[in-house]
XYZ file of C-alpha atoms in Angstrom:
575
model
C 91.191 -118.085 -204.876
C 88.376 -117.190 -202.519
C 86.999 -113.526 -203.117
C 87.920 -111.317 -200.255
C 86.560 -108.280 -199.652
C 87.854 -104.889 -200.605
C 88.385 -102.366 -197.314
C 87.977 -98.727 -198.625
C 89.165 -95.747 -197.570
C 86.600 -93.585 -195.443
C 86.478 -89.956 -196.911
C 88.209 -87.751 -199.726
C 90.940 -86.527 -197.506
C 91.959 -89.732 -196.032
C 92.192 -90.854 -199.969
C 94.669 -87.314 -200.517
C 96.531 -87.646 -197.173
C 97.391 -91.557 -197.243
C 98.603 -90.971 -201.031
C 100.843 -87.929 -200.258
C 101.962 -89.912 -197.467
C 103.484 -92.573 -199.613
C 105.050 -90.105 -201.902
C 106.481 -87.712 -199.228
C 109.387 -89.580 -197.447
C 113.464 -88.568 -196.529
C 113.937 -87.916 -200.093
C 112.313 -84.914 -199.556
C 113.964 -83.613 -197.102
C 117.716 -85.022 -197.879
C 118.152 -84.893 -201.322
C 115.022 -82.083 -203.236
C 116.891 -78.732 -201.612
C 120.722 -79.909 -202.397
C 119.288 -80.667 -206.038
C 117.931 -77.370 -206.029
C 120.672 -75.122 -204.860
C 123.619 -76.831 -206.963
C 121.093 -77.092 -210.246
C 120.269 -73.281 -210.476
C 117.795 -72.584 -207.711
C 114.705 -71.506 -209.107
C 115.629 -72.320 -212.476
C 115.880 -76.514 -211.568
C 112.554 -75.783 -209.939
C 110.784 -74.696 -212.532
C 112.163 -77.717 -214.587
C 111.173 -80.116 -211.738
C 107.735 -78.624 -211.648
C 107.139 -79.585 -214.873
C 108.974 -82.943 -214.705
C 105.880 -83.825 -212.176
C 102.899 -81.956 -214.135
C 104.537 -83.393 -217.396
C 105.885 -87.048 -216.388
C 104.820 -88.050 -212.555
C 101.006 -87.126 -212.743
C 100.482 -88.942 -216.176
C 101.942 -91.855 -214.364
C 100.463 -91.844 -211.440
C 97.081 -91.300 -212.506
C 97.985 -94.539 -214.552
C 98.518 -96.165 -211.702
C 95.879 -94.970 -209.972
C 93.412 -96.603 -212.636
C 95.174 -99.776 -212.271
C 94.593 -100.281 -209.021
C 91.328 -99.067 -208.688
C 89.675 -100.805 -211.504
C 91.426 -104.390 -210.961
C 90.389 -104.002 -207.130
C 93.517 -106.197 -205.850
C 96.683 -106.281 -204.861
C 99.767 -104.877 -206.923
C 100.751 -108.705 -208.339
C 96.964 -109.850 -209.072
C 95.980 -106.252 -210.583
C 97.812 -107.017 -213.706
C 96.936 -110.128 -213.928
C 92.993 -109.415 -213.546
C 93.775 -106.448 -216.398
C 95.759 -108.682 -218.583
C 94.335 -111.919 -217.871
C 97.076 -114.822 -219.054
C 100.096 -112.535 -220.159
C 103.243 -111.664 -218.620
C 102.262 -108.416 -217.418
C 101.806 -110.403 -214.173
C 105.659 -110.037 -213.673
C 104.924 -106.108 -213.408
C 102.811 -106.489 -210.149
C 105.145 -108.843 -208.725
C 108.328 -107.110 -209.667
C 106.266 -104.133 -207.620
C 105.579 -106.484 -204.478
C 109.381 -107.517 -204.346
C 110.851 -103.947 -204.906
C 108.343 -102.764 -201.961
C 110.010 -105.507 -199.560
C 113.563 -104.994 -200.592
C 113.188 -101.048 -199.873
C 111.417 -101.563 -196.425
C 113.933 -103.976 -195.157
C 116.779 -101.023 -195.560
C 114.567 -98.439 -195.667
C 113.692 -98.708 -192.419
C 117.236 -99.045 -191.146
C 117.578 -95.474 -191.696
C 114.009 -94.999 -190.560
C 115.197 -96.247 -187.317
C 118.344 -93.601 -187.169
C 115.590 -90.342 -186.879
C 114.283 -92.626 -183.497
C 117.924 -92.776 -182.049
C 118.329 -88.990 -183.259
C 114.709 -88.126 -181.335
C 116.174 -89.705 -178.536
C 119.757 -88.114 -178.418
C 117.865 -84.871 -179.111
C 114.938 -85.407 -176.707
C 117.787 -85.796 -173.869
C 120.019 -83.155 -175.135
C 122.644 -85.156 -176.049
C 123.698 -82.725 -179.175
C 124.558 -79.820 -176.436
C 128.342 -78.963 -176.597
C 129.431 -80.840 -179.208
C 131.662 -80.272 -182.240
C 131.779 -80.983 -185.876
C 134.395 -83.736 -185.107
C 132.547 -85.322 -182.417
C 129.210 -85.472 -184.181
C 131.145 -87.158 -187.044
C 132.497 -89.790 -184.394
C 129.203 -90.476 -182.390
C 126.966 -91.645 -186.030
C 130.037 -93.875 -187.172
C 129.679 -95.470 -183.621
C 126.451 -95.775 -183.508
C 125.776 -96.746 -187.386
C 128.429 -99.044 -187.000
C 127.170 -100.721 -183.758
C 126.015 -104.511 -184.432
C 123.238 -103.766 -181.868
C 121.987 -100.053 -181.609
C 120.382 -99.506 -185.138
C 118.944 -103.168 -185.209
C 117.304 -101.852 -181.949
C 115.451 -98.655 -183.509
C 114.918 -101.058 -186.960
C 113.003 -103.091 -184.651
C 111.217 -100.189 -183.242
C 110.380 -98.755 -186.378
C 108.953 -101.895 -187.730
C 106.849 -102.584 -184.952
C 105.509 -98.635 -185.340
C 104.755 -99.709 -188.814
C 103.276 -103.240 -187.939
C 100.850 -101.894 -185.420
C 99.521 -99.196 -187.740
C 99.038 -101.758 -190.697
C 97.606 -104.392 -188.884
C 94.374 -101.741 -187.599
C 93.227 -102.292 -191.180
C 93.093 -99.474 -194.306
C 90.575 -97.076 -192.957
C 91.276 -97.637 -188.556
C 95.292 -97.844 -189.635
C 96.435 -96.356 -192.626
C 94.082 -93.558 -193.367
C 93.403 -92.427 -189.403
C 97.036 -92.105 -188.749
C 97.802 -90.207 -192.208
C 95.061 -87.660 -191.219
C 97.463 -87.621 -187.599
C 100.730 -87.304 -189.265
C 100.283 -85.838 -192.275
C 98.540 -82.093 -190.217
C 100.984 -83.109 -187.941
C 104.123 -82.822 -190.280
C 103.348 -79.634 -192.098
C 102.713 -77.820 -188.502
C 106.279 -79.050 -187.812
C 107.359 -77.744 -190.866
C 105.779 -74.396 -190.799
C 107.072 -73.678 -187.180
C 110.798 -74.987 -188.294
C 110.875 -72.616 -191.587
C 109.719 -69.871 -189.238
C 112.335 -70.109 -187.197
C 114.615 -70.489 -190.068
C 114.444 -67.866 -192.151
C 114.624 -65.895 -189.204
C 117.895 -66.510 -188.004
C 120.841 -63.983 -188.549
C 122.388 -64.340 -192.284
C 119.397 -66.777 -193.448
C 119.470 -64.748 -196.823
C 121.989 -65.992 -198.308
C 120.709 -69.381 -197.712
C 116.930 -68.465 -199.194
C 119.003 -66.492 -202.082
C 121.618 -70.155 -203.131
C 118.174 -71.791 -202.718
C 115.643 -69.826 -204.977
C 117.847 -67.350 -206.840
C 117.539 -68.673 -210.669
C 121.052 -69.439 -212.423
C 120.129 -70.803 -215.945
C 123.805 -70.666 -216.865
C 123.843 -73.913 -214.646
C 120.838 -75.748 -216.987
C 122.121 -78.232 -219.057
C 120.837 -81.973 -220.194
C 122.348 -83.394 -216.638
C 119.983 -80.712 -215.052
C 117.071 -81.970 -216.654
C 117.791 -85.764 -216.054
C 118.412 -85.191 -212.693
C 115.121 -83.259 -212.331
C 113.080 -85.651 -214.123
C 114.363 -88.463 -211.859
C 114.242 -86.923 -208.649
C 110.430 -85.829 -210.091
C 110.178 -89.787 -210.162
C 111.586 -91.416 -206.967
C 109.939 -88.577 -204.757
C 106.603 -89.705 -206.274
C 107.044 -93.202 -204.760
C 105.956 -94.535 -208.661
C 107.100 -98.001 -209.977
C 107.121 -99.425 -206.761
C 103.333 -100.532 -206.298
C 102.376 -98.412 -203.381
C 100.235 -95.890 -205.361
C 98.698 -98.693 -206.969
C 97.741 -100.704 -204.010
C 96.669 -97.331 -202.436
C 94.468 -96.569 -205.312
C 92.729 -100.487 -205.399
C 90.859 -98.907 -201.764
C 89.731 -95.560 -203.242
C 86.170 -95.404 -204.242
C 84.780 -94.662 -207.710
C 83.740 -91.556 -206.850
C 87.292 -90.650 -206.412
C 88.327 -88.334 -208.878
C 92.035 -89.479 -209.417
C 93.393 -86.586 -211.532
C 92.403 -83.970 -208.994
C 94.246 -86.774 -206.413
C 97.151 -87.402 -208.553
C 97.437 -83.436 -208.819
C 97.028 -82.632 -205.370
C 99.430 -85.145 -203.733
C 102.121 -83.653 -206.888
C 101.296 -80.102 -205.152
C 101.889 -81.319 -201.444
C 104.653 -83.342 -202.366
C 106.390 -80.353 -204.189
C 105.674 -78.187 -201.161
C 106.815 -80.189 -198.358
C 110.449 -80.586 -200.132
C 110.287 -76.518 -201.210
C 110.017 -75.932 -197.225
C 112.504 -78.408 -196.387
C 114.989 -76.166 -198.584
C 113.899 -73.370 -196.382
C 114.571 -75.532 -193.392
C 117.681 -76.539 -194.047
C 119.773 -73.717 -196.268
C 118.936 -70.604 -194.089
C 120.131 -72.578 -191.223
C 123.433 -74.090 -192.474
C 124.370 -70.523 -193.967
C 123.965 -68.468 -191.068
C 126.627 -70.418 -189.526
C 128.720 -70.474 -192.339
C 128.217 -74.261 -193.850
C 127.357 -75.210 -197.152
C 125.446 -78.807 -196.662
C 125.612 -81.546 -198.495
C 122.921 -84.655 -198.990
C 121.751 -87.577 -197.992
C 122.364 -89.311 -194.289
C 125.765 -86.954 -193.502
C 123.458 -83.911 -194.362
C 120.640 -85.454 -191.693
C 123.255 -87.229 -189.316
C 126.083 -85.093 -189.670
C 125.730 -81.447 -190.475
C 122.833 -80.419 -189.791
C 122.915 -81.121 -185.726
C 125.817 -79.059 -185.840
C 124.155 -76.523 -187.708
C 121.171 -76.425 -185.025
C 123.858 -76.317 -182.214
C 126.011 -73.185 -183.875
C 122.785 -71.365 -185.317
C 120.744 -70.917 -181.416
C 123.813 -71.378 -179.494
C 122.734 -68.571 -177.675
C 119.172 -69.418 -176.634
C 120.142 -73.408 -176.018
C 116.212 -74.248 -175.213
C 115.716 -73.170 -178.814
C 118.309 -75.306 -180.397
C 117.262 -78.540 -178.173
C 113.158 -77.687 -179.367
C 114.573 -77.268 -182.865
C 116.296 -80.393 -182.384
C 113.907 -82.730 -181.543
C 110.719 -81.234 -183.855
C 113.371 -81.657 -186.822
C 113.680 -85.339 -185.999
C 110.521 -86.115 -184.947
C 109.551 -84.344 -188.679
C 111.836 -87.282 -190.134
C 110.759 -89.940 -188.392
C 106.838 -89.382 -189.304
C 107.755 -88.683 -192.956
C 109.532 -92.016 -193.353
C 106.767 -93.465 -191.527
C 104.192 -92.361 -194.058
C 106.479 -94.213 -196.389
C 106.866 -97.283 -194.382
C 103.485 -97.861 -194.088
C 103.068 -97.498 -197.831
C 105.175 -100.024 -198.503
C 104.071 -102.283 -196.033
C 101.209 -102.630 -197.030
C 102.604 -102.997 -200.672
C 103.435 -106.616 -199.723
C 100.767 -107.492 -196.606
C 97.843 -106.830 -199.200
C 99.464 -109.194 -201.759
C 100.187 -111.886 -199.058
C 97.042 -111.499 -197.661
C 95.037 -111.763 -201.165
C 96.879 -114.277 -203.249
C 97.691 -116.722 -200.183
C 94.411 -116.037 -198.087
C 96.046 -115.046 -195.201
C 94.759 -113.573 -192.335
C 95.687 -109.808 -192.493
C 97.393 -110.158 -189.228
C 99.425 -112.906 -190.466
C 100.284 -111.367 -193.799
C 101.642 -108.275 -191.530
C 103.593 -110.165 -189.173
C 105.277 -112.279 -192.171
C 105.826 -109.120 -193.716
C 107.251 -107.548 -190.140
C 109.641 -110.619 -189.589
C 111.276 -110.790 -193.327
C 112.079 -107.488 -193.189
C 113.419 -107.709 -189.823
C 115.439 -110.503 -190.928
C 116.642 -108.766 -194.255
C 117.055 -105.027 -192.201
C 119.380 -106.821 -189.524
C 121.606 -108.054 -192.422
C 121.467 -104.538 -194.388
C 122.513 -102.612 -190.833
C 125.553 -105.162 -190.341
C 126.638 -104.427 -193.704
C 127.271 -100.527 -192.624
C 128.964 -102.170 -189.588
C 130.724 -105.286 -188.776
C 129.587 -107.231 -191.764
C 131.270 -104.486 -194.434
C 134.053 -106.827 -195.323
C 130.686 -108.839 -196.845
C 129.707 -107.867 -200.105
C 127.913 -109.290 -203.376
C 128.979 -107.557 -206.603
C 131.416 -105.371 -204.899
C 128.503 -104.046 -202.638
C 127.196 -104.375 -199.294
C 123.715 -105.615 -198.431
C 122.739 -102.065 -198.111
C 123.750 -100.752 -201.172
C 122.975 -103.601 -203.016
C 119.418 -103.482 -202.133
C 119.352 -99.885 -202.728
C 121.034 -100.296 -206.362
C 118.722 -102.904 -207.565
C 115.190 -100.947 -206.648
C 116.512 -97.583 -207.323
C 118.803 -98.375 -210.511
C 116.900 -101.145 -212.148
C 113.620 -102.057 -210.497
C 111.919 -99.158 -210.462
C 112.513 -97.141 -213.190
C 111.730 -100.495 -215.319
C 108.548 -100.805 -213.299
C 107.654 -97.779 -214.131
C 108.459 -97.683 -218.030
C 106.393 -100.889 -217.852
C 103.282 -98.835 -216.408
C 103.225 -96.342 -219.061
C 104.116 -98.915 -221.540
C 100.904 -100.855 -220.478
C 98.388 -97.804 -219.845
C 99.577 -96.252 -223.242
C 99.535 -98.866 -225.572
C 97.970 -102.060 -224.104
C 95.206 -101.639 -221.393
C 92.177 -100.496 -223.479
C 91.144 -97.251 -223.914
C 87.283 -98.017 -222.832
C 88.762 -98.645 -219.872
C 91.078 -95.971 -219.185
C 88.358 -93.548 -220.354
C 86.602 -94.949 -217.885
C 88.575 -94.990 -214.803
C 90.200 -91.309 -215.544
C 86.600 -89.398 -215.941
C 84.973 -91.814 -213.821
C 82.689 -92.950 -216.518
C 82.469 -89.694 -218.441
C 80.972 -87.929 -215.120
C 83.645 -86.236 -215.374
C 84.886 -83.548 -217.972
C 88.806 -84.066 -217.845
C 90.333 -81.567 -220.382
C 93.424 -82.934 -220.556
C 92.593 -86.233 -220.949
C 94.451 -86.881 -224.919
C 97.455 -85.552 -223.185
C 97.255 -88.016 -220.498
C 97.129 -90.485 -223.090
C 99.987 -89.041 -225.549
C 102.609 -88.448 -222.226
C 101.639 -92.146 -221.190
C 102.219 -93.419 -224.709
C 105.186 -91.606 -226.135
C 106.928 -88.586 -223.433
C 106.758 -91.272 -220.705
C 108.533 -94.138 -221.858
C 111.163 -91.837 -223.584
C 111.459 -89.734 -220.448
C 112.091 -93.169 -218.256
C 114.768 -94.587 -220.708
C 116.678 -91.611 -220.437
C 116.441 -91.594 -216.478
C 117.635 -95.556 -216.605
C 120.370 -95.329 -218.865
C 121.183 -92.048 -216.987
C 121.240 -93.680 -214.250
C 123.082 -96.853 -215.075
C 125.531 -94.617 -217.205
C 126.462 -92.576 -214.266
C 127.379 -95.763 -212.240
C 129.714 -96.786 -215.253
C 131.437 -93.489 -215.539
C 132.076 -93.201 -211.294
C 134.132 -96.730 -211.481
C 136.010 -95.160 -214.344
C 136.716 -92.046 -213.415
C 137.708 -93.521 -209.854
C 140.047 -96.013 -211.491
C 141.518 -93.452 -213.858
C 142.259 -91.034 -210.474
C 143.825 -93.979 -208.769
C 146.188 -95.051 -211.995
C 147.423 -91.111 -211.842
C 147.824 -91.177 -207.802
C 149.751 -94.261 -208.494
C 152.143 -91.962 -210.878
C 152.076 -89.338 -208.355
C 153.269 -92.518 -205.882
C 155.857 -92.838 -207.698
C 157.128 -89.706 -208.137
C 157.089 -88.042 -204.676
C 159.566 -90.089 -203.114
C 161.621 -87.130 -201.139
C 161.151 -83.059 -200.759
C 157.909 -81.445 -200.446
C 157.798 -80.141 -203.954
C 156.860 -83.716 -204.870
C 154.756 -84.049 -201.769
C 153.046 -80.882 -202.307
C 151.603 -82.442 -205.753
C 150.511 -85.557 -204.012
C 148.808 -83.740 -202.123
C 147.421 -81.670 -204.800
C 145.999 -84.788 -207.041
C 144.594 -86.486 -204.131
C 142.679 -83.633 -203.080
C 141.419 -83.728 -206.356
C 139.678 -86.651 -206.194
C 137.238 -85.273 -203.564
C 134.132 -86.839 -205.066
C 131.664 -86.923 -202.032
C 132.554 -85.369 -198.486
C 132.860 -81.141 -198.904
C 136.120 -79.635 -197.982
C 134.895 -77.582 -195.359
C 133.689 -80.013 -193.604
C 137.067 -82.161 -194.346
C 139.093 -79.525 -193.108
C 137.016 -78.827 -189.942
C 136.910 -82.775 -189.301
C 140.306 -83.791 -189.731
C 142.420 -80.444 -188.539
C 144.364 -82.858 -186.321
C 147.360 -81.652 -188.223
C 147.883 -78.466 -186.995
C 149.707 -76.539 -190.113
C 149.229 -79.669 -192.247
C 146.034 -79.486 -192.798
C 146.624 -80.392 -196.678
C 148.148 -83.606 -195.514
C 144.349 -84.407 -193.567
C 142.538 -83.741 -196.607
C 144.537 -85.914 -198.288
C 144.607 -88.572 -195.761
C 141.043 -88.527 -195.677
C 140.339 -88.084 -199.558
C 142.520 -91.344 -200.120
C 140.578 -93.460 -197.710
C 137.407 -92.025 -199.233
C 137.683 -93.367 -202.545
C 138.723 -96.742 -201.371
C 134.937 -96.869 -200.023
C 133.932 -97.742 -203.096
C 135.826 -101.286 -203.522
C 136.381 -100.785 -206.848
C 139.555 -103.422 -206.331
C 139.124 -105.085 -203.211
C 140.008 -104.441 -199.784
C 143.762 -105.462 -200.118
C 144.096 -102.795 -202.984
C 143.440 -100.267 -199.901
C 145.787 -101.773 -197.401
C 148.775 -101.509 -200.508
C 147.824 -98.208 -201.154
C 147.914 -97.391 -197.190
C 151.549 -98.136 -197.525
C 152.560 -96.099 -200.356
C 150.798 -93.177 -198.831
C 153.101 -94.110 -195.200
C 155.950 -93.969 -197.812
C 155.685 -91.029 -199.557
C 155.757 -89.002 -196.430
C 159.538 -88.805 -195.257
C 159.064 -87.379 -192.090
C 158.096 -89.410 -189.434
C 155.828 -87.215 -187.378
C 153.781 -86.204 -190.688
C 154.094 -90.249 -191.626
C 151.914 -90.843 -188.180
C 150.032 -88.095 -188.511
C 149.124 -88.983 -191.586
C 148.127 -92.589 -190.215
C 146.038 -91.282 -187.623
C 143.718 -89.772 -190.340
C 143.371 -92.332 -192.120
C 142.763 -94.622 -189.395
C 140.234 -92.082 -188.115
C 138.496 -92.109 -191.490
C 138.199 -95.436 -191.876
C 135.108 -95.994 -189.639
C 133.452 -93.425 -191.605
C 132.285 -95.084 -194.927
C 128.597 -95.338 -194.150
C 128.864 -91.264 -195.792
C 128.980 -92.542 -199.090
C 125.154 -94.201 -198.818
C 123.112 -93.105 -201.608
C 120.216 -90.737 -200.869
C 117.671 -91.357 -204.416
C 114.747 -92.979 -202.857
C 114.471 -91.764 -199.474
């Protein structure tokens, strides 16, 4: 292979900014405050502050010395480090997750462009809950509208690769980056100052330690983990540019701190607004699609210029933090194209571009017209999203601490983490002791966690539908037997809240019960847990248990309504 010539990053803070970049993506922002109010406020973050000092910095100054000291790629750095093993597999399995999360990453990347633009031309103005709900299934479900903003956001990403590490990556991170926490600072401003905003800051930061439990702590140690962006070779490839003057525990530390903060003030964001309107929000794309352009409309409905600005700076806040995280892993897979095939790195980037293209198209049709397609019982979408999240990268990350701790030698990461003893790192044996024995322990727990929690859903899912079945076949006339079909099936609300049911579906005036149900039943039939014809036989029992006609096609209309509205059920880890 011909030696090729390692770009570096130009200055200290491009080196901070570009890092925290990678880490800081929708995750932050969808998934960090709804962890945090319904895991005990202050309480779950104080755990998740020390699942990062504790877990994420130990690995991701580990790989931080990886990539610096091999000087390559993801793939080749464990192969120059561990010269004729299988470690190799570690880099690659990196390079491969990085590709499979851009491709449907940046399908949802390319929802905050359509959002700018329905916000930028005041599109949200006089809606309703109902109608927001009906405009993102018709537009997620569209076979041409996402694949447009994919596109878009591809090319975004494309351009700002293709200008090279310090030119693309590190001048637009010292753009955005600034850029972002302004936005952020202005929206939490306006936030917290809105009418009844205290009882959002209070569900946010008010400690409850009667809700800490082991679940608590799993589920802080893995968000902790996939807000870090670790396992998935972006901090590594970042770190193969730094410089060895770079000090990478005072990096590691400070992109942990401005990680932390920018999903603390997305909490602040988000809570104070929903609750002075009333709403409780949920996560992931309904929360960011769904609710909270509702909430913006309700909370300055009476200065409308303020809920249009609000509007678009939230959006345009999105689409730069996935961007940041685009970019990352971009460049994840054009540096390893580029160095192991001795491509051009225009050519590496427009490979790169195209694939993902190719691989987004199919994971956008899969929320659409090509949901009847799925592998495994999934859809391309959540497919992709189960194998990085669920397998790929905790494993590539159990394999990094596994290979810092125990094989790489300690000469050398001595050498890397005080930058040949210039530097006087304290904490260095713990470093080592995390890495060798909390870290790998930590990570199995988060994987079989994770795994485990899969298992039980399908169960518990199949065990709710074998006791609706009963239920079937009991309520066969009266409303007393009715009445507990409802009951049960409203019981089995695993996802959607029932506020936001009961606003969306109140198309049965008086029988709002029967909605929830309606909608409920078609909800858990989202899942495929027995195949698309189990749904159309259960359709029918639910058209028979209601004796009354007018109820009966009431009852049809929700369910028919509901149908187009699966895409909820998207899961929110990585972004």
């Amino acid at each position: 292979m011909a030696k090729i010539d390692r770009a570096n990053f130009g200055s200290k803070l491009g080196v901070i900014l570009a890092s925290a970049g990678s880490a800081v993506g929708l995750g932050n922002i969808w998934r960090f405050p709804y962890e945090t109010g319904n895991h005990g406020g202050a309480a779950f973050i104080l755990i998740y502050l020390g699942c990062i000092f504790l877990l994420g910095l130990p690995i991701m100054i580990a790989e931080f010395l990886i990539g610096r000291r091999s000087r390559a790629n993801t793939a080749r750095a464990y192969q120059t480090l561990a010269p004729g093993t299988h470690w190799r597999w570690v880099g690659r399995m990196g390079v491969l997750a990085g590709f499979l999360i851009l491709s449907y990453y940046a399908v949802v990347a390319g929802w905050t462009l359509e959002y700018i633009f329905e916000a930028a031309t005041n599109g949200f103005a006089g809606k309703n809950s109902g109608e927001f709900i009906s405009s993102f299934q018709q537009f997620s479900s569209s076979p041409w509208r996402p694949v447009v903003w994919l596109v878009a956001f591809l090319l975004i990403t494309h351009f700002i690769i293709v200008k090279g590490v310090e030119k693309g990556i590190e001048k637009s991170s010292k753009i955005m980056m600034p850029t972002l926490f302004i936005i952020i600072l202005i929206l939490v401003v306006c936030s917290v100052t809105l009418p009844g905003a205290g009882a959002g800051i209070e569900f946010l930061l008010k400690p409850d330690f009667s809700k800490v439990d082991g679940n608590v702590f799993l589920s802080a140690m893995g968000q902790a983990f996939f807000s870090l962006s670790l396992g998935m070779g972006c901090l590594c490839t970042y770190a193969s540019y730094f410089s060895k003057e770079t000090n990478l525990t005072k990096t590691a530390f400070s992109v942990g701190i401005i990680d932390t903060f920018v999903a603390i003030l997305a909490g602040f964001i988000i809570f104070p607004a929903a609750f002075s309107v009333g709403i409780q929000p949920d996560s992931g794309p309904s929360l960011i699609f769904i609710t909270l352009p509702n909430v913006f409309q309700q909370a300055f409905s009476g200065v409308p210029v303020l809920a249009y600005i609000f509007s678009v700076m939230f959006y345009a806040l999105l689409a730069m933090a996935a961007l940041t995280s685009t970019i990352s892993l971009h460049e994840v897979v054009t540096a390893y194209l580029h160095e192991e095939f001795n491509l051009s790195r225009g050519k590496a980037a427009r490979l790169v571009t195209g694939g993902c293209v190719f691989l987004g198209i199919f994971c956008s049709l899969s929320l659409g017209v090509m949901k009847g397609f799925t592998v495994f019982g999934l859809g391309m979408f959540d497919l992709f999203d189960f194998v990085t999240a669920k397998i790929m990268l905790p494993l590539g990350g159990l394999c990094i601490s596994l290979f810092t701790g125990w094989y790489l030698d300690k000469k050398i990461v001595w050498s890397e983490i005080t930058n040949d003893g210039s530097l006087k790192i304290p904490v260095y044996k713990l470093i080592i002791f995390i890495l060798k024995y909390m870290a790998p322990i930590a990570i199995s727990l988060i994987f079989i966690n994770e795994l485990e929690l899969v298992t039980a859903n399908k169960i518990r899912l199949r065990n709710q539908v074998c006791r609706a079945d009963r239920v079937f076949a009991d309520a066969q006339v009266g409303d007393g037997k009715s009445a507990r079909f409802f009951g049960v099936v409203d019981e089995i609300s695993l996802r959607i809240p029932r506020r936001r049911v009961a606003d969306n579906f109140d198309v049965v005036l008086g029988r709002r019960d029967a909605a929830v149900a309606a909608q409920t039943v078609e909800q858990r039939f989202q899942f495929r847990i027995r195949g698309q014809g189990v749904f159309r036989q259960r359709e029918r029992k639910v058209s028979h248990v209601i004796i009354n006609a007018d109820r009966k096609a009431r009852l049809r209309f929700c369910l028919a309504q509901f149908s187009k509205y699966r895409k909820d059920a998207l899961r929110p880890e990585l972004f």
